[in-house]
Amino acid sequence: MSCLGNIIWMIFGGLVSAIGWFLAGCLWCITIVGIPIGRQCFKFASLGLAPFGKQIIYNDSNVSLLLNIIWLLVSGIPLALAHLLSALLLTITIIGIPFAKQSMKMAKLSLMPFGARVVSY
């Protein structure tokens, strides 16, 4: 079921999500200081293509808190708003509710991407 969900997700919003994360990663990689942030964006762009069957686990540390604050001010809010809008549009139909849940997972991730890791289940 995860494979089918990922295929449908890619058609109805996952590709746009992945492009948004990829563009954010490219913008961050312009500077040398932003390369670690850009690498994290590229990792989550691949998650944006196939979120079904994957879980996000958050770890707390002071470094990730500082990076999350910088991220939130620069790139996090636009990505989170895009995912929230996507979730809102997907909840119009009953079939879209599981996809809206994945979009909400990505919205939370776009607010706090550092200290998070993706685990397959």
Coordinates of C-alpha atoms in Angstrom, one line a residue:
M1 CA 0.0 0.0 0.0
S2 CA 2.9 2.4 0.7
C3 CA 4.1 2.1 -2.9
L4 CA 0.6 2.9 -4.3
G5 CA 0.3 5.8 -1.8
N6 CA 3.7 7.2 -2.8
I7 CA 2.8 7.0 -6.5
I8 CA -0.5 8.8 -6.0
W9 CA 1.2 11.3 -3.6
M10 CA 3.8 12.1 -6.2
I11 CA 1.1 13.0 -8.8
F12 CA -1.1 15.1 -6.4
G13 CA 1.5 17.3 -4.6
G14 CA 4.6 15.4 -3.8
L15 CA 6.5 16.6 -6.8
V16 CA 5.7 20.2 -6.0
S17 CA 6.7 19.6 -2.4
A18 CA 10.0 18.0 -3.4
I19 CA 10.7 20.9 -5.8
G20 CA 10.1 23.4 -3.0
W21 CA 12.6 21.6 -0.7
F22 CA 15.1 21.3 -3.5
L23 CA 14.9 25.0 -4.3
A24 CA 15.4 25.9 -0.6
G25 CA 18.4 23.6 -0.5
C26 CA 19.9 25.2 -3.6
L27 CA 19.4 28.7 -2.1
W28 CA 21.1 27.6 1.1
C29 CA 24.0 26.0 -0.7
I30 CA 25.0 29.3 -2.3
T31 CA 26.9 30.2 0.8
I32 CA 29.5 28.0 2.5
V33 CA 27.9 28.4 5.9
G34 CA 24.5 27.2 4.5
I35 CA 25.7 24.0 3.0
P36 CA 24.7 21.8 6.0
I37 CA 21.3 23.4 5.9
G38 CA 21.1 22.7 2.2
R39 CA 22.0 19.1 2.6
Q40 CA 19.2 18.7 5.1
C41 CA 16.8 20.2 2.6
F42 CA 17.9 17.8 -0.1
K43 CA 17.3 14.9 2.3
F44 CA 13.8 16.1 3.0
A45 CA 13.2 16.7 -0.7
S46 CA 13.5 12.9 -1.2
L47 CA 11.1 12.4 1.7
G48 CA 8.7 14.8 -0.1
L49 CA 8.6 12.4 -3.1
A50 CA 7.8 9.3 -1.0
P51 CA 6.5 10.0 2.5
F52 CA 4.4 6.8 3.0
G53 CA 6.1 4.1 5.0
K54 CA 8.4 6.6 6.7
Q55 CA 8.4 8.2 10.1
I56 CA 10.1 11.3 11.4
I57 CA 11.9 11.1 14.8
Y58 CA 13.0 14.3 16.5
N59 CA 16.1 14.5 18.7
D60 CA 16.7 17.6 20.9
S61 CA 20.0 19.4 21.0
N62 CA 21.1 23.0 21.4
V63 CA 22.7 23.1 17.9
S64 CA 19.5 21.9 16.3
L65 CA 17.5 24.5 18.3
L66 CA 19.7 27.3 17.0
L67 CA 19.6 26.0 13.4
N68 CA 15.8 25.6 13.6
I69 CA 15.4 29.2 14.7
I70 CA 17.5 30.5 11.8
W71 CA 15.7 28.1 9.4
L72 CA 12.3 29.3 10.6
L73 CA 13.0 32.9 10.0
V74 CA 14.5 32.4 6.6
S75 CA 12.8 29.4 4.9
G76 CA 10.6 27.5 7.2
I77 CA 7.4 29.7 7.2
P78 CA 6.9 29.7 3.4
L79 CA 7.4 25.9 3.1
A80 CA 5.1 25.3 6.1
L81 CA 2.4 27.5 4.6
A82 CA 2.6 25.7 1.3
H83 CA 2.2 22.3 3.0
L84 CA -0.7 23.6 5.1
L85 CA -2.4 24.9 1.9
S86 CA -1.8 21.5 0.3
A87 CA -3.3 19.7 3.3
L88 CA -6.4 22.0 3.2
L89 CA -7.0 21.3 -0.5
L90 CA -6.5 17.6 0.0
T91 CA -9.1 17.3 2.8
I92 CA -11.8 18.4 0.4
T93 CA -12.4 14.7 -0.6
I94 CA -12.4 11.7 1.7
I95 CA -9.8 10.0 -0.5
G96 CA -7.4 12.9 0.1
I97 CA -7.3 12.7 3.9
P98 CA -4.4 10.2 4.1
F99 CA -2.5 12.5 1.8
A100 CA -3.4 15.5 3.9
K101 CA -1.9 13.7 6.9
Q102 CA 1.4 13.3 5.0
S103 CA 1.3 17.0 4.0
M104 CA 0.8 17.9 7.7
K105 CA 3.8 15.7 8.6
M106 CA 5.8 17.7 6.0
A107 CA 4.5 21.0 7.4
K108 CA 5.7 20.1 10.9
L109 CA 9.0 19.1 9.4
S110 CA 9.3 22.3 7.5
L111 CA 9.1 24.2 10.8
M112 CA 11.6 22.1 12.6
P113 CA 13.9 20.2 10.2
F114 CA 17.0 20.0 12.3
G115 CA 17.3 17.3 14.9
A116 CA 14.9 15.2 12.8
R117 CA 15.7 12.0 11.1
V118 CA 13.7 9.8 8.7
V119 CA 13.1 6.2 9.6
S120 CA 11.4 3.6 7.5
Y121 CA 8.8 1.4 9.2

